[in-house]
Short mmCIF file of C-alpha atoms and ligand atoms in Angstrom, two decimals:
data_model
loop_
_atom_site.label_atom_id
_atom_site.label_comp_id
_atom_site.label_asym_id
_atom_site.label_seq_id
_atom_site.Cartn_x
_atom_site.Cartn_y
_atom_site.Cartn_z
CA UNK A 1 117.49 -127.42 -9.99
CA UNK A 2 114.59 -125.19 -10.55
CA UNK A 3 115.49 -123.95 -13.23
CA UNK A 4 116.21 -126.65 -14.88
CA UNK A 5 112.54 -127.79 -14.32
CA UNK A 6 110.76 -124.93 -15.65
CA UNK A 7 113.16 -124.37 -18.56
CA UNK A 8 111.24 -125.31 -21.66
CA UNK A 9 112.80 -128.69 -23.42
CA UNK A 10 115.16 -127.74 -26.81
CA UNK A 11 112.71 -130.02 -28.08
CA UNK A 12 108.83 -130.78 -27.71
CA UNK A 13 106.99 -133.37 -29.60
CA UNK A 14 103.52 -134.11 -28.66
CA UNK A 15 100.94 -135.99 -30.06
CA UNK A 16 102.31 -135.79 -33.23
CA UNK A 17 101.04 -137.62 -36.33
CA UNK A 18 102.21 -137.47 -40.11
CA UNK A 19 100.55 -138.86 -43.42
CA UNK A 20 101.44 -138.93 -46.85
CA UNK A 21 99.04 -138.98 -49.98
CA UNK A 22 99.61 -142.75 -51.56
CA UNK A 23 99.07 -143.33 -55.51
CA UNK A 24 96.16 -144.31 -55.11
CA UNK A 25 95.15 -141.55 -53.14
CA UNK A 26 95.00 -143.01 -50.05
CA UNK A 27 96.28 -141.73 -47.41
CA UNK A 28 99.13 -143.16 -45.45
CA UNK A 29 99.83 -143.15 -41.75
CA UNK A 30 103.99 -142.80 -41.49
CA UNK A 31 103.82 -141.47 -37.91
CA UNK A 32 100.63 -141.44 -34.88
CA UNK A 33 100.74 -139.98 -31.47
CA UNK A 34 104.29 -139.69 -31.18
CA UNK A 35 105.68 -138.19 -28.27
CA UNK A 36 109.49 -137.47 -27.64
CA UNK A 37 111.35 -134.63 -25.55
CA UNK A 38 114.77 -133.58 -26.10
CA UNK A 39 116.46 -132.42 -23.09
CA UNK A 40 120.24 -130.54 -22.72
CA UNK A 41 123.44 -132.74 -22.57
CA UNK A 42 121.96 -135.54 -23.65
CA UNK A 43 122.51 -137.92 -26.78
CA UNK A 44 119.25 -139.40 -27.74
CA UNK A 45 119.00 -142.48 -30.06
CA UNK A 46 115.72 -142.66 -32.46
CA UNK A 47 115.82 -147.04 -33.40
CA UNK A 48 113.63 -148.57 -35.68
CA UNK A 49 113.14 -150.77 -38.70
CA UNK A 50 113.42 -149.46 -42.40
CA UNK A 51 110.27 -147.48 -43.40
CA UNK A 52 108.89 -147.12 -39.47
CA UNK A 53 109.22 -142.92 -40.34
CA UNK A 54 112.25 -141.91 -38.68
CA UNK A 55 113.66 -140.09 -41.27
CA UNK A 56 109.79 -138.50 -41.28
CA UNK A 57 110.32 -137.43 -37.67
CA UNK A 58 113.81 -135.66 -37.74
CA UNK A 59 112.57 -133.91 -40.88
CA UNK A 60 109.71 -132.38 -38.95
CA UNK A 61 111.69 -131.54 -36.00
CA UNK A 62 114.05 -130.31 -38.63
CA UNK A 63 111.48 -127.61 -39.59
CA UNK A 64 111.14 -129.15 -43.22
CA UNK A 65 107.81 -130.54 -42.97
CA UNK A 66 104.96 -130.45 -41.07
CA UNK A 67 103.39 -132.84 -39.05
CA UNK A 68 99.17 -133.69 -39.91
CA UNK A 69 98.41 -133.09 -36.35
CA UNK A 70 100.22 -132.58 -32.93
CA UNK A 71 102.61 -130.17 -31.37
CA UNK A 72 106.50 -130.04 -32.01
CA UNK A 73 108.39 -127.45 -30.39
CA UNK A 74 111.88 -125.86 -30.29
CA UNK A 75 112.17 -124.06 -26.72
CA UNK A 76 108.38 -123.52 -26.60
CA UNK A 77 108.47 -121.92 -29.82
CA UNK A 78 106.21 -123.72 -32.26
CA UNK A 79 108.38 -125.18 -35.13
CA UNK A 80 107.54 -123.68 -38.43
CA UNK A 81 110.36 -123.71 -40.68
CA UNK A 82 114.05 -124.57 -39.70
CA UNK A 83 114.55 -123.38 -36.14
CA UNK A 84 117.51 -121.80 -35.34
CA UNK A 85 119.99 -123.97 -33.36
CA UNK A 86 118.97 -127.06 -35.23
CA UNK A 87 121.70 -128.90 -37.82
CA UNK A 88 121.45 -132.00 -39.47
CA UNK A 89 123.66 -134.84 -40.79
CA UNK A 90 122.73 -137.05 -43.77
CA UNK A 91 123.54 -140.65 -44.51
CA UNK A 92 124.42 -139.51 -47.76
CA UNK A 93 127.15 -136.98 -47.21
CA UNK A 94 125.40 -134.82 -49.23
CA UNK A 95 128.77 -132.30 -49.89
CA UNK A 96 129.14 -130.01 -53.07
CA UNK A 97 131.61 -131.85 -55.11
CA UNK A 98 133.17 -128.49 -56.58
CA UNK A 99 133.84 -127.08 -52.97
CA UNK A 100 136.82 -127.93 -51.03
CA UNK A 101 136.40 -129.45 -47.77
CA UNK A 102 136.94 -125.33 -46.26
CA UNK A 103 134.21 -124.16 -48.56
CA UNK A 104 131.43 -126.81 -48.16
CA UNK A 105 132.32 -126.38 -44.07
CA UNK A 106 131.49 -122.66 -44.35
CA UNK A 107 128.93 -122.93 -46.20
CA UNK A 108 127.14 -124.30 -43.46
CA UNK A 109 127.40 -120.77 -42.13
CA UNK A 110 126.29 -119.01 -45.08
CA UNK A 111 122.98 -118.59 -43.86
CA UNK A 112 124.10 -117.05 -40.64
CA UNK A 113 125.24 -113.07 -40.78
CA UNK A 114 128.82 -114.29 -40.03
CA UNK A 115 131.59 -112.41 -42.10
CA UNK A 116 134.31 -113.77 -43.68
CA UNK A 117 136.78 -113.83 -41.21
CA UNK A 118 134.89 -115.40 -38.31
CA UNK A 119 133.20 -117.62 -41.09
CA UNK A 120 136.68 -119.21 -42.23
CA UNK A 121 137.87 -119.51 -38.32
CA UNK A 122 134.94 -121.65 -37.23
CA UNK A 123 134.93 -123.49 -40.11
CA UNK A 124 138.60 -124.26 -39.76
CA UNK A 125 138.23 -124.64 -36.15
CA UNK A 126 135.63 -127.56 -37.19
CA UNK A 127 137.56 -129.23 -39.44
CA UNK A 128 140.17 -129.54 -36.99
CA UNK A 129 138.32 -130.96 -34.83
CA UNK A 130 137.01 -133.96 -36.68
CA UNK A 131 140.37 -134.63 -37.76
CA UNK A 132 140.75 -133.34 -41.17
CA UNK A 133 143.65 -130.84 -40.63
CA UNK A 134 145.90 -130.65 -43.59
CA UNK A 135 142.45 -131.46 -46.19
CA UNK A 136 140.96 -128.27 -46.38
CA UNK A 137 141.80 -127.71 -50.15
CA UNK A 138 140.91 -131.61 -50.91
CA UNK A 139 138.01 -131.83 -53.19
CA UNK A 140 135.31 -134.53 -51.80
CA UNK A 141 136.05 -136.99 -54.52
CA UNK A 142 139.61 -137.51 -53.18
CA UNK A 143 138.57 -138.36 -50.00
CA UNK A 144 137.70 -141.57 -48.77
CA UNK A 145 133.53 -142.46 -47.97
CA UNK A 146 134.38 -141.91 -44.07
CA UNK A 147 136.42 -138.90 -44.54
CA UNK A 148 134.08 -137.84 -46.89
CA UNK A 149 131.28 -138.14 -43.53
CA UNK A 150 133.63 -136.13 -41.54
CA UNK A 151 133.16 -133.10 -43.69
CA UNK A 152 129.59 -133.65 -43.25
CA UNK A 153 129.93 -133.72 -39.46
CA UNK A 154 132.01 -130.37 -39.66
CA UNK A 155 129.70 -128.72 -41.56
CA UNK A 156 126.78 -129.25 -38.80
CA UNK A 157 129.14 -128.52 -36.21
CA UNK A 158 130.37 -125.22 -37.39
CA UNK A 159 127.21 -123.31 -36.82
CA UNK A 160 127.39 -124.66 -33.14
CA UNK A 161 124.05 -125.70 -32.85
CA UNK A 162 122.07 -126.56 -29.42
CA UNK A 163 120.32 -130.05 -31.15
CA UNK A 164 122.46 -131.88 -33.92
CA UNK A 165 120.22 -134.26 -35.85
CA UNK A 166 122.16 -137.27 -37.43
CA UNK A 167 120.05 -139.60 -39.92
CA UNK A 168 122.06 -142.78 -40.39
CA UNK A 169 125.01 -141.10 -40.33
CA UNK A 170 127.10 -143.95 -40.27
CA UNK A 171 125.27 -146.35 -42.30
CA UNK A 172 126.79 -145.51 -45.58
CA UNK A 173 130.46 -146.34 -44.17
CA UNK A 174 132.11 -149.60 -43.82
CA UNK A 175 132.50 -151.50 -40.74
CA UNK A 176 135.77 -150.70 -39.48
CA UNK A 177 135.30 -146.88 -40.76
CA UNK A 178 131.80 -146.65 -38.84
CA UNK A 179 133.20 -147.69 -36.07
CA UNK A 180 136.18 -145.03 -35.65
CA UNK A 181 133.61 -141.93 -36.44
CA UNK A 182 131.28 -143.28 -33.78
CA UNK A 183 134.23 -143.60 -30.98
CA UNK A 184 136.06 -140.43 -31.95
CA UNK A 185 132.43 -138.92 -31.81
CA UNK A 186 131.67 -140.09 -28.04
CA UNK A 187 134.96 -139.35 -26.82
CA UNK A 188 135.16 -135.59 -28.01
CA UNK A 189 131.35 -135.33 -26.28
CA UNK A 190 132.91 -136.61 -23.38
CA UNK A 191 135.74 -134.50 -23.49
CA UNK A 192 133.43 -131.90 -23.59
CA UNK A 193 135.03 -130.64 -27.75
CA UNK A 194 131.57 -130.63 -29.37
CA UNK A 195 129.85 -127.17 -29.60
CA UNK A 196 126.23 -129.07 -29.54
CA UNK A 197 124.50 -129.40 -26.08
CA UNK A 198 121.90 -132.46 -26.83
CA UNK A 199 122.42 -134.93 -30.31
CA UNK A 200 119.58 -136.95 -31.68
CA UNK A 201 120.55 -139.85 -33.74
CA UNK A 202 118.34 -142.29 -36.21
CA UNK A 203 119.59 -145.36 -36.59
CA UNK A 204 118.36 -148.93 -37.24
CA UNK A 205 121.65 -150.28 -35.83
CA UNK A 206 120.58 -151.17 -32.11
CA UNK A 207 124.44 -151.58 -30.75
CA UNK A 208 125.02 -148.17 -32.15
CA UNK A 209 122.22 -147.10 -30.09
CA UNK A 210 123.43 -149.31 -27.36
CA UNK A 211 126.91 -147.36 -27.95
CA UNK A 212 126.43 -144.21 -28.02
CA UNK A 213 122.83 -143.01 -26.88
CA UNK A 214 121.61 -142.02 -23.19
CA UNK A 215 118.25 -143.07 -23.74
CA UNK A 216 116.80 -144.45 -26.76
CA UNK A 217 113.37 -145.06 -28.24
CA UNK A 218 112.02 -147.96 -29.87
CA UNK A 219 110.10 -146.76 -32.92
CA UNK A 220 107.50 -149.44 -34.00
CA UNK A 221 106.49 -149.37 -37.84
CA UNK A 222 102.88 -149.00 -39.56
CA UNK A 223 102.59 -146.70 -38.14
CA UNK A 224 105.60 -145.15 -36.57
CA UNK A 225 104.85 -144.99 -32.59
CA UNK A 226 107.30 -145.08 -29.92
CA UNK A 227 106.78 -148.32 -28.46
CA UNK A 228 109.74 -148.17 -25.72
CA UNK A 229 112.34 -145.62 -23.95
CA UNK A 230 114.72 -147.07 -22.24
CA UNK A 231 118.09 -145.54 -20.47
CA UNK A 232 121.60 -146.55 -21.15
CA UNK A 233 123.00 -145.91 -17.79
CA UNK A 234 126.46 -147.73 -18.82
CA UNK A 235 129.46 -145.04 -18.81
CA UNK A 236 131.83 -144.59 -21.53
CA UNK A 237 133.53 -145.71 -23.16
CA UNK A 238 131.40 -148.59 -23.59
CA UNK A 239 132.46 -152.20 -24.08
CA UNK A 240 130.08 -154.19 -26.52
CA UNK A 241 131.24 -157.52 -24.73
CA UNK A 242 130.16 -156.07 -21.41
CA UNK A 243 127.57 -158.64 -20.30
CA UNK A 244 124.66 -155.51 -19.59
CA UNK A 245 125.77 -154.35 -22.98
CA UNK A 246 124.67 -157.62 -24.24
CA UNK A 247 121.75 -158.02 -22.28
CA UNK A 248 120.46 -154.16 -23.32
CA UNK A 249 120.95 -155.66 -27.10
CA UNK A 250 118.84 -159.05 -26.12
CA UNK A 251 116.12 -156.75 -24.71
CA UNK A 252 116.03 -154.69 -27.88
CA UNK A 253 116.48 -157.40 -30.45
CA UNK A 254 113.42 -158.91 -28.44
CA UNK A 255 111.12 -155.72 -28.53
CA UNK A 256 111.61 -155.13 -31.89
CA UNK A 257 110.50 -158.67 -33.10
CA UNK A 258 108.06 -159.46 -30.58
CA UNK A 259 105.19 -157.82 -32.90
CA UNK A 260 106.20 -160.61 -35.61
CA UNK A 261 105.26 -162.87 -33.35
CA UNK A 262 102.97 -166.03 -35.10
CA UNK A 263 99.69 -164.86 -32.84
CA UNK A 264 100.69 -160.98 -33.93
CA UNK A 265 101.80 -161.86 -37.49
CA UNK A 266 98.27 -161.86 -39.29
CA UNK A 267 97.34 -158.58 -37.59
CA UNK A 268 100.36 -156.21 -38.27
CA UNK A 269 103.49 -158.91 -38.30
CA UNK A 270 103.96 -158.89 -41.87
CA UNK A 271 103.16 -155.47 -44.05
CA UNK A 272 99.81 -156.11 -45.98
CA UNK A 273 97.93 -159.44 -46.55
CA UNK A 274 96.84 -161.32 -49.22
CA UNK A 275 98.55 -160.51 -52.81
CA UNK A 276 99.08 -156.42 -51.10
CA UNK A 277 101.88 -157.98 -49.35
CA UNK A 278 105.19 -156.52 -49.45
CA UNK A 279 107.80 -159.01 -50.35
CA UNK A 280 111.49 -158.01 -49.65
CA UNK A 281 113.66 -159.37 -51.59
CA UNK A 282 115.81 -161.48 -49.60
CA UNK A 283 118.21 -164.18 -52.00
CA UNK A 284 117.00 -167.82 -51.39
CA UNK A 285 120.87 -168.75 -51.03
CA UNK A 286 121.14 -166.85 -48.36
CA UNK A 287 117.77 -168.06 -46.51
CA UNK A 288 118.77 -171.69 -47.34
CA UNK A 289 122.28 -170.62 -45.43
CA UNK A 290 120.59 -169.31 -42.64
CA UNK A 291 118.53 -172.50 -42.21
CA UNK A 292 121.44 -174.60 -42.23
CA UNK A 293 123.16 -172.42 -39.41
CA UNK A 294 120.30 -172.73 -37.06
CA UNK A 295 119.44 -176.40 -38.11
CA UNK A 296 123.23 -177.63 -37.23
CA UNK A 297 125.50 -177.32 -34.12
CA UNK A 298 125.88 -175.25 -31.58
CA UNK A 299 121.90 -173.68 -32.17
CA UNK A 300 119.93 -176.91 -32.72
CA UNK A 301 117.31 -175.40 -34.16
CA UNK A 302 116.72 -172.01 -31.79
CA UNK A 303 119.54 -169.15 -32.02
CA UNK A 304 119.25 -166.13 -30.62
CA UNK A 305 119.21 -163.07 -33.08
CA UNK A 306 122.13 -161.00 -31.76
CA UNK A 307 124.35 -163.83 -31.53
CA UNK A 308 122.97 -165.14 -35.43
CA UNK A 309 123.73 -161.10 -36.67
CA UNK A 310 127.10 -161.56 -35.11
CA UNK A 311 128.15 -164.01 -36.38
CA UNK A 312 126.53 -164.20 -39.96
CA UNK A 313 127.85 -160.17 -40.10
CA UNK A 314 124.38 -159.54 -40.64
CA UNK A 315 122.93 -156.13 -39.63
CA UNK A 316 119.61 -156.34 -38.13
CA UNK A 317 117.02 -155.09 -40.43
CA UNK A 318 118.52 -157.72 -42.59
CA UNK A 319 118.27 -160.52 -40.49
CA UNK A 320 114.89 -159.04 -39.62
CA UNK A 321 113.96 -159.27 -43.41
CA UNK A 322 115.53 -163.06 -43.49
CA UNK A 323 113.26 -164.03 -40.21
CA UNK A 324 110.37 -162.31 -41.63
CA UNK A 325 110.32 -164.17 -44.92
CA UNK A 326 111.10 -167.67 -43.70
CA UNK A 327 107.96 -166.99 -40.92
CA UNK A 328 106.25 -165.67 -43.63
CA UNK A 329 107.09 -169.24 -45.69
CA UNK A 330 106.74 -171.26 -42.16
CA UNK A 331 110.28 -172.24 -42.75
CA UNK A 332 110.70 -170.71 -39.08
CA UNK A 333 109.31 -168.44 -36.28
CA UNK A 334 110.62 -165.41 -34.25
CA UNK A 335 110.06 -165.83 -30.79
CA UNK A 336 111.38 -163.74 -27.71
CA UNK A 337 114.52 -162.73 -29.64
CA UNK A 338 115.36 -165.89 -30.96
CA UNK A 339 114.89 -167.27 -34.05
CA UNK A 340 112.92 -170.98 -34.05
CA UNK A 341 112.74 -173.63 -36.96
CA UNK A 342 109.89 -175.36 -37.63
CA UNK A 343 109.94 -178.77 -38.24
CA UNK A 344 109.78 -177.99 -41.95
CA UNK A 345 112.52 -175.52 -41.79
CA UNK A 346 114.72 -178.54 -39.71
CA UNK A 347 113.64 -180.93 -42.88
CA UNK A 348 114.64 -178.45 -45.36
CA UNK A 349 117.91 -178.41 -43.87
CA UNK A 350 118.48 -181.93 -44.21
CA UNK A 351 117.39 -182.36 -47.93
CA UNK A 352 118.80 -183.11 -51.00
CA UNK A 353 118.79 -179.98 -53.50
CA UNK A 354 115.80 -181.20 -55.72
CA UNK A 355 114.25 -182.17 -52.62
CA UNK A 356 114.72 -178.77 -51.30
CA UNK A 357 113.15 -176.61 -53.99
CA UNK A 358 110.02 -179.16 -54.08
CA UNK A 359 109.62 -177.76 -50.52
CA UNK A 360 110.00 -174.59 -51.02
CA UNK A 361 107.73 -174.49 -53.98
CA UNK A 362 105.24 -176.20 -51.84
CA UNK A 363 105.22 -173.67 -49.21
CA UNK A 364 105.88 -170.63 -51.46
CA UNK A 365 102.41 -171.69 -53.40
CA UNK A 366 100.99 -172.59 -50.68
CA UNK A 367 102.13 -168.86 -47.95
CA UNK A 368 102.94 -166.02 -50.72
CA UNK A 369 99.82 -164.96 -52.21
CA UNK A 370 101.41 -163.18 -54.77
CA UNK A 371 103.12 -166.45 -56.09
CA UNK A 372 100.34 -168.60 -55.53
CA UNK A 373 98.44 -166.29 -57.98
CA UNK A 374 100.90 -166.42 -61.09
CA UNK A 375 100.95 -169.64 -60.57
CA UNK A 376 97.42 -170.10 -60.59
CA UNK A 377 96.91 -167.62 -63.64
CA UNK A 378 99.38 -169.58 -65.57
CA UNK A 379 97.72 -172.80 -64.55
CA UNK A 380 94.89 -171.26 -66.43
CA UNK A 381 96.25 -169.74 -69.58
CA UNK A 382 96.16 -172.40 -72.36
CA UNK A 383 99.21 -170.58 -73.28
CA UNK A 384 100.55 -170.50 -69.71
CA UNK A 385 102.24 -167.47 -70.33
CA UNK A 386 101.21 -164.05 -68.41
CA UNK A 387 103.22 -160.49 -68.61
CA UNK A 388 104.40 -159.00 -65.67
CA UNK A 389 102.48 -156.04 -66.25
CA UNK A 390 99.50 -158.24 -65.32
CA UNK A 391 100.59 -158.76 -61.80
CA UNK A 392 102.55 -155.41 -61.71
CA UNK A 393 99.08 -153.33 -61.96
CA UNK A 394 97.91 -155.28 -59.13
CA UNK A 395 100.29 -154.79 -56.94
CA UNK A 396 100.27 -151.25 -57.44
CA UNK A 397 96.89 -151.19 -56.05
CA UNK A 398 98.31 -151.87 -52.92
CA UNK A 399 101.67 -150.15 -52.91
CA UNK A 400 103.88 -147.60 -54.74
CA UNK A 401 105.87 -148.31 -57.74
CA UNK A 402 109.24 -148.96 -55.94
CA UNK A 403 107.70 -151.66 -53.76
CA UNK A 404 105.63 -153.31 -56.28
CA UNK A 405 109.12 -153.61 -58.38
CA UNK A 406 111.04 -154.83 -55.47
CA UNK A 407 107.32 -157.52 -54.43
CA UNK A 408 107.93 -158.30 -57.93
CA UNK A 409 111.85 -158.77 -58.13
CA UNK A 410 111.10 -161.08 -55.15
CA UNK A 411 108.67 -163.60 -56.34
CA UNK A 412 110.13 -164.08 -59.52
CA UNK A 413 113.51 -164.91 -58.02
CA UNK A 414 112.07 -167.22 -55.42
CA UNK A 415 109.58 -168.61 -57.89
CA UNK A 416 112.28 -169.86 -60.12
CA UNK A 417 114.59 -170.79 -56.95
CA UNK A 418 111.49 -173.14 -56.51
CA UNK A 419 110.93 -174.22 -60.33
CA UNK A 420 107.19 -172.81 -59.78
CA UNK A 421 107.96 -170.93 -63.10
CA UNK A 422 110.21 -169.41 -65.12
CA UNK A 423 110.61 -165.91 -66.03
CA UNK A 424 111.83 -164.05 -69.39
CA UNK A 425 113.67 -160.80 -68.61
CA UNK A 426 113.85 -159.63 -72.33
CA UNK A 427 109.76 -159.74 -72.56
CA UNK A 428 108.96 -159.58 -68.82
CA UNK A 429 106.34 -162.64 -69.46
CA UNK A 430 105.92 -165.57 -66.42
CA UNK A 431 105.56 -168.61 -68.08
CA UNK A 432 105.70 -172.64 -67.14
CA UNK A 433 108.08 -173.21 -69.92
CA UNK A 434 111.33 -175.19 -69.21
CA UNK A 435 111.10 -173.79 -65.85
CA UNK A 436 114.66 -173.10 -64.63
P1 LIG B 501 112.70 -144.51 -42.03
O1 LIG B 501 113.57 -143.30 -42.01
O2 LIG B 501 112.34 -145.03 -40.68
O3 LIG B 501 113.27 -145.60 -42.89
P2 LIG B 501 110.85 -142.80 -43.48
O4 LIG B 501 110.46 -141.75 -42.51
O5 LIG B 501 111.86 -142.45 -44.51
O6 LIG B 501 111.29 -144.11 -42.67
O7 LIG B 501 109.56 -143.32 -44.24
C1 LIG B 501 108.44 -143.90 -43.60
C2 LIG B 501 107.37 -144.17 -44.60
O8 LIG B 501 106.86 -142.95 -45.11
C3 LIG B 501 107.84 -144.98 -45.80
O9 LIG B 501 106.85 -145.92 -46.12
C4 LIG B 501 107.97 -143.93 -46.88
O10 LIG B 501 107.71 -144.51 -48.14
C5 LIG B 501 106.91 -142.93 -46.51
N1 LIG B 501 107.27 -141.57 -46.93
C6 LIG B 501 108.29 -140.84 -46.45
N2 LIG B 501 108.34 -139.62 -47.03
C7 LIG B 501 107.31 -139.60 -47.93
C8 LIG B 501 106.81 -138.63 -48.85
N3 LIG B 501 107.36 -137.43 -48.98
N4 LIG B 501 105.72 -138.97 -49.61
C9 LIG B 501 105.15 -140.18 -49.47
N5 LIG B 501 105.56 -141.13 -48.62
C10 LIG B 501 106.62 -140.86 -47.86
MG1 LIG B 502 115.38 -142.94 -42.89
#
């Protein structure tokens, strides 16, 4: 017992903050005063939205960046480069498509002074084990997405590492596929079959952290902090209809949208204000859908998130997107894990379809900033025509290229949902001409 208390953590992160230079030279907080330990024989689960700089964290525990400020460690050793005993798996399966399954596993051992012999055991040793035996000469485009993931896993594995790192390793797959990987995985740990001794995983999926992890942290975005830790004490295998399971799930889904909260929102609820407001671009079919589910029978108006993911098959950054945008429109709030209507999201569910996009046009005037500006500029225009690039620049003020495009992509499908304008995509002009 002792010894187990003064041996040094496989991994140390303290204090640790990470920014990145923006366009505009600004500089942007990803990650602040993180703190996270990584202990032996245990699976850790990293859970957080899109963008709260998970991906940011494994890659500095991975040795491939650096953090701004703080401490990370790899058994006391400072981490400065790629530690030894470290392996990663990528959402994108990242594989050589001119290597066979054998070769791209031993290549994960090229690095190590292993010869030949030894090299080709482990690495068919590994491919056994995740259940490719009889594929070692298959080239990666015959195989299917999850075997393809597999490959991935065995090329980690072969090098026996103490920590594996796994970024969304199962977000790529489909359903059904995911959800064989994950179980195989946890039952070989169990068995005892993997050669790593602690696994951290990023996901944004909180049942596959509820699945799989023995303790998993709540990342919270802008920045990226760890806002909870919480143990899953529940043994394996785990049932997802357990009630606990499904009470662990309610606590998360509650956590994780309790900063969106109306009283929060204006302070750090919604990313930016004003017209610097990042606009994901959610399809207005699907939010009218979603107000129609909670408007009718059995939710009444109030449903509670998990239960609205389930059974819309929705994951839940998506429905955290959909909630988002229909608070940010006042169409509804998110409240203590459930999702509210207000009473204009109950009347929009009633309307009539003309009815219903004079409604939304009201509100999307009226609560996107962005929108309420073309509208405003074309208002003014005695041509009322404007170029994107006009709006485009300004955006870009406040954000990088990608998520001015996607702010953009957003507004102009929402704006002509709503008949506030219409929109040329040869010549990229706004204008208030037969507005579709
Ligand atoms: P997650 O994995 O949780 O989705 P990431 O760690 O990939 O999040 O990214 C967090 C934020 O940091 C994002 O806003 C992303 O744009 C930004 N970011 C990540 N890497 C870089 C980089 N190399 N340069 C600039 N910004 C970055
Ligand atoms: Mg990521």
């Amino acid at each position: 017992m002792l010894q187990e208390i003064t041996t040094a953590p496989l991994v140390d992160i303290r204090k640790v903050a990470r920014s990145f230079k923006k366009g505009s030279g600004n500089d942007v907080m990803v990650l602040d005063n993180v703190d996270l330990t990584i202990r032996e024989g245990e699976i850790v689960g990293l859970l957080g939205r899109s963008g709260s700089g998970k991906s940011t964290l494994l890659r500095i525990i991975a040795g491939l960046i650096e953090p701004s400020s703080g401490q990370a460690t790899c058994r006391g050793e400072p981490i400065a480069g790629p530690p030894s005993g470290i392996a990663m798996v990528f959402q994108s399966f990242a594989l050589f498509p001119w290597l066979t399954v054998l070769q791209n596993v031993e290549l994960g051992l090229e690095a190590q002074n292993v010869d030949r012999a030894e090299r080709r055991k482990r690495a068919l040793a590994a491919i056994d084990l995740i259940g490719l035996d009889g594929f070692e000469n298959a080239f990666p485009k015959e195989l299917s997405g999850g075997m393809r993931q597999r490959v991935g896993f065995a090329r980690a594995l072969v090098v026996h590492p103490d920590l594996l790192l796994m970024d969304e390793p199962f977000s790529a797959l489909d359903v059904l596929t995911a959800e064989t990987l994950r179980t195989d995985m946890i039952d070989l740990w169990m068995e005892g079959r993997l050669p790593m001794k602690s696994v951290l995983i990023v996901t944004h999926n909180i049942e596959e952290a509820v699945l799989m992890c023995d303790r998993i942290l709540v990342f919270s975005s802008n920045p990226g902090r760890v806002a909870q830790e919480l143990k899953v004490d529940l043994p394996h295998p785990r049932n997802r209809l357990d009630p606990m399971f499904r009470q662990l799930v309610d606590n998360i889904y509650a956590r994780m949208t309790q900063r969106a909260e109306p009283r929060a929102q204006a302070a750090e609820g919604i990313p930016g204000t004003g017209i610097g407001m990042f606009l994901h671009p959610v399809s207005t079919n699907v939010m009218a859908g979603l107000l129609e589910a909670v408007a009718g029978s059995p939710y009444d108006g109030r449903a509670d998130l998990p239960d609205l993911a389930a059974s819309l098959q929705l994951e839940a950054d998506e429905l955290f997107h959909l909630g988002e945008t229909l608070q940010l429109l006042r169409f509804a709030a998110m409240s203590e894990g459930d999702l509210v209507l207000t009473e204009a999201g109950k009347r929009f569910a009633t309307l009539e379809t003309d009815a219903r996009k004079r409604l939304f046009a009201e509100h999307l005037i009226t609560y996107v900033p962005l929108i309420g500006l073309v509208r405003r500029v074309l208002d003014e225009r005695p041509s009322h025509a404007a170029p994107a690039a006009r709006f485009r620049n300004e955006l870009e003020d406040h954000m990088s290229e990608g998520y001015a495009e996607e702010t953009l992509a957003a507004a102009i499908a929402w704006g002509r949902y709503g008949e506030v304008f219409s929109y040329d995509e040869q010549s990229e002009t706004f204008s208030l001409e037969n507005p579709q």
